[in-house]
Amino acid sequence: KNQVEQSPQSLIILEGKNCTLQCNYTVSPFSNLRWYKQDTGRGPVSLTIMTFSENTKSNGRYTATLDADTKQSSLHITASQLSDSASYICVVSQNYGGSQGNLIFGKGTKLSVKP
Amino acid sequence: EAQVTQNPRYLITVTGKKLTVTCSQNMNHEYMSWYRQDPGLGLRQIYYSMNVEVTDKGDVPEGYKVSRKEKRNFPLILESPSPNQTSLYFCASSFAGGGGRGSPLHFGNGTRLTVT
């Protein structure tokens, strides 16, 4: 069964600290993996997209890694800020060939950054 | 400004009263889709459209209808809403197939629907 599992479910850290969120998937065939940030009451916003051949990608203080062999990804947040408080959603695209793809969503990790 | 616009943001209705949630995008995206988000369940796809006049069911299509008569608009229709359709709904769009070619999804800001 195609699944995307995220851990932890929730996380509280102090402002300025680093943190790492995990995403394990069992999706085949694999096309790409995405991380989205969702502020409370808003739509998700894309942070990174990684294909099979990419094992790391950065977007400011956000760095995503991908290990396609173990089917694991992580999102590392450096020097956290209060505005990082949000849910982070891992999404894996299943490759149907051509331009089509089926997206499998994780349930997200809720991050709270405290002052 | 490139965006996906949903209306209304909040909607309270009664069981059985037909309603439509509108979604419009100004990025000339071929792909559009609808999701519902419920606590503990994450985002689940309701319907999607690969292009004008091409729609298909997602994971939870029961009780919903969609249409894609124009490229920019993708309304979600609830013919006879029921309380189990109370949820937060998101419309999204992208180039290509939403998953293929690594094209990111652009989401609207959501519609919070309450059916009593």
XYZ file of C-alpha atoms in Angstrom:
231
model
C 0.000 0.000 0.000
C 1.311 3.466 -0.897
C 1.871 5.400 2.302
C 3.699 8.449 3.610
C 4.451 8.459 7.326
C 5.702 11.543 9.145
C 7.270 11.870 12.560
C 6.958 13.275 15.060
C 3.274 14.226 14.984
C 4.077 17.395 16.875
C 7.158 19.169 18.127
C 7.856 22.123 20.399
C 11.199 23.888 20.226
C 12.669 27.147 21.460
C 13.315 30.018 19.104
C 16.802 29.859 17.628
C 17.121 26.087 17.942
C 17.413 23.657 15.036
C 15.053 20.769 14.381
C 14.601 17.873 11.972
C 11.335 16.414 10.727
C 11.144 12.918 9.266
C 9.235 11.411 6.367
C 9.235 7.705 5.423
C 7.387 6.497 2.364
C 6.387 3.284 0.640
C 5.367 4.695 -2.727
C 6.187 2.983 -5.972
C 7.032 3.885 -8.619
C 8.555 7.066 -7.204
C 8.614 10.343 -9.106
C 9.446 13.107 -6.638
C 9.111 14.157 -2.993
C 7.823 17.516 -1.817
C 7.731 19.395 1.447
C 4.992 21.940 2.099
C 4.544 24.429 4.940
C 1.005 25.114 6.104
C 0.295 28.026 8.422
C -2.825 27.693 10.554
C -5.913 28.472 8.499
C -3.970 28.904 5.251
C -3.225 26.748 2.240
C 0.040 24.784 2.050
C 2.997 26.474 0.390
C 5.712 24.557 -1.464
C 9.160 24.514 0.175
C 11.111 22.000 -1.918
C 10.687 19.354 -4.589
C 13.292 16.606 -4.990
C 13.563 14.005 -7.713
C 15.173 10.587 -7.444
C 18.647 11.886 -8.292
C 18.673 14.761 -5.793
C 19.686 13.992 -2.227
C 19.637 17.484 -0.771
C 17.888 20.758 -1.513
C 17.809 24.030 0.374
C 15.363 26.892 0.576
C 16.743 29.503 2.949
C 16.843 28.014 6.452
C 15.061 24.879 5.239
C 17.127 21.949 3.982
C 15.508 18.770 2.726
C 17.335 15.488 2.230
C 16.263 12.407 0.343
C 17.567 8.863 0.541
C 15.777 7.025 -2.256
C 17.350 3.705 -1.253
C 15.881 3.704 2.246
C 12.832 5.753 1.156
C 13.396 8.387 3.780
C 13.424 12.157 3.712
C 14.072 14.781 6.334
C 13.430 18.498 6.604
C 15.970 20.382 8.712
C 15.131 23.857 9.980
C 18.069 25.959 11.094
C 17.906 28.765 13.656
C 14.152 28.507 14.041
C 11.955 31.596 14.158
C 8.486 32.145 15.580
C 7.172 32.308 12.004
C 8.280 28.703 11.471
C 5.368 27.594 13.657
C 3.244 25.647 11.202
C 2.435 22.181 9.966
C 4.935 20.617 7.593
C 3.569 18.159 5.079
C 5.562 15.571 3.145
C 4.074 14.596 -0.220
C 5.321 11.863 -2.531
C 4.463 11.734 -6.211
C 3.835 8.361 -7.808
C 5.122 8.156 -11.352
C 2.578 7.188 -13.969
C 4.788 8.262 -16.817
C 4.573 11.364 -18.971
C 3.302 14.436 -17.205
C 0.894 12.702 -14.883
C 1.463 11.750 -11.292
C -0.529 10.732 -8.243
C 0.228 12.589 -5.006
C 0.263 10.769 -1.659
C 0.110 13.094 1.347
C 1.535 12.571 4.807
C -0.499 13.764 7.777
C 2.016 16.409 8.685
C 4.165 17.424 11.651
C 2.920 20.339 13.710
C 5.833 22.505 14.796
C 5.530 25.111 17.538
C 8.392 27.539 18.079
C 8.308 29.207 21.494
C 10.103 32.439 22.458
C -0.150 38.414 -8.443
C -0.224 34.677 -9.170
C -2.827 33.080 -6.991
C -5.587 30.562 -6.452
C -8.756 32.212 -5.179
C -11.459 30.332 -3.339
C -14.829 31.687 -2.290
C -16.319 31.830 0.200
C -13.742 31.533 3.016
C -16.400 30.491 5.510
C -19.765 28.872 4.870
C -22.418 27.580 7.252
C -25.328 25.740 5.704
C -27.999 23.204 6.508
C -28.306 19.597 5.443
C -29.588 19.190 1.900
C -29.164 22.751 0.691
C -27.117 22.744 -2.495
C -23.976 24.839 -2.480
C -21.038 25.691 -4.726
C -17.522 26.638 -3.694
C -15.717 28.512 -6.425
C -12.038 28.226 -7.333
C -10.177 30.356 -9.843
C -6.491 30.506 -10.807
C -4.662 33.096 -12.902
C -1.529 31.087 -13.747
C -2.820 29.273 -16.847
C -2.397 25.939 -15.069
C -3.728 22.832 -16.757
C -4.136 20.824 -13.564
C -6.606 21.693 -10.794
C -7.789 19.677 -7.827
C -9.906 19.786 -4.693
C -8.935 18.480 -1.252
C -10.559 18.239 2.104
C -8.576 18.416 5.307
C -9.829 16.895 8.541
C -8.036 16.660 11.908
C -5.838 13.572 12.086
C -6.476 12.626 8.448
C -4.419 15.117 6.499
C -5.286 16.267 2.997
C -7.443 13.937 0.914
C -8.149 14.458 -2.751
C -11.799 14.777 -3.810
C -11.616 15.398 -7.566
C -9.032 16.593 -10.036
C -8.931 17.905 -13.576
C -6.101 17.507 -16.073
C -7.532 20.157 -18.394
C -10.776 21.696 -19.692
C -13.622 19.140 -19.792
C -11.363 16.452 -18.257
C -12.166 15.518 -14.651
C -11.625 12.424 -12.539
C -12.332 11.108 -9.069
C -9.817 11.329 -6.261
C -9.835 9.338 -3.047
C -13.064 10.686 -1.501
C -15.443 11.795 -4.313
C -18.762 10.661 -2.800
C -21.214 13.508 -2.349
C -19.292 15.953 -4.533
C -19.387 17.105 -8.148
C -17.036 19.285 -10.178
C -16.935 20.852 -13.598
C -14.149 22.341 -15.729
C -15.724 24.419 -18.474
C -12.931 26.994 -18.495
C -9.239 26.553 -17.794
C -9.151 29.019 -14.910
C -12.232 27.848 -12.960
C -12.919 24.608 -11.111
C -16.022 24.842 -8.891
C -16.859 22.230 -6.254
C -20.543 21.400 -5.976
C -22.300 19.746 -3.040
C -25.751 18.787 -4.330
C -27.098 17.683 -0.934
C -24.617 18.494 1.832
C -24.518 16.347 4.943
C -22.859 16.961 8.330
C -20.004 14.551 7.485
C -18.961 17.014 4.786
C -18.115 19.580 7.428
C -14.445 20.195 6.727
C -11.756 22.572 5.499
C -11.576 22.519 1.703
C -8.639 23.507 -0.474
C -8.392 24.064 -4.186
C -4.984 23.715 -5.857
C -3.497 24.087 -9.307
C -0.259 23.386 -11.136
C 1.318 22.916 -14.524
C 1.437 19.412 -15.932
C -0.175 16.581 -13.950
C 0.198 17.863 -10.437
C 2.654 15.112 -9.609
C 4.670 14.675 -12.749
C 7.606 16.837 -13.828
C 7.963 18.174 -10.287
C 5.531 21.028 -10.776
C 4.540 22.439 -7.365
C 0.920 22.707 -6.355
C -0.385 26.196 -5.605
C -3.124 26.143 -2.990
C -5.936 28.536 -2.243
C -6.495 29.751 1.305
C -9.282 27.349 2.014
C -13.020 27.280 2.599
C -14.244 26.240 6.013
C -17.614 24.557 5.552
C -20.005 23.700 8.364
C -23.105 21.644 7.603
C -25.690 21.500 10.402
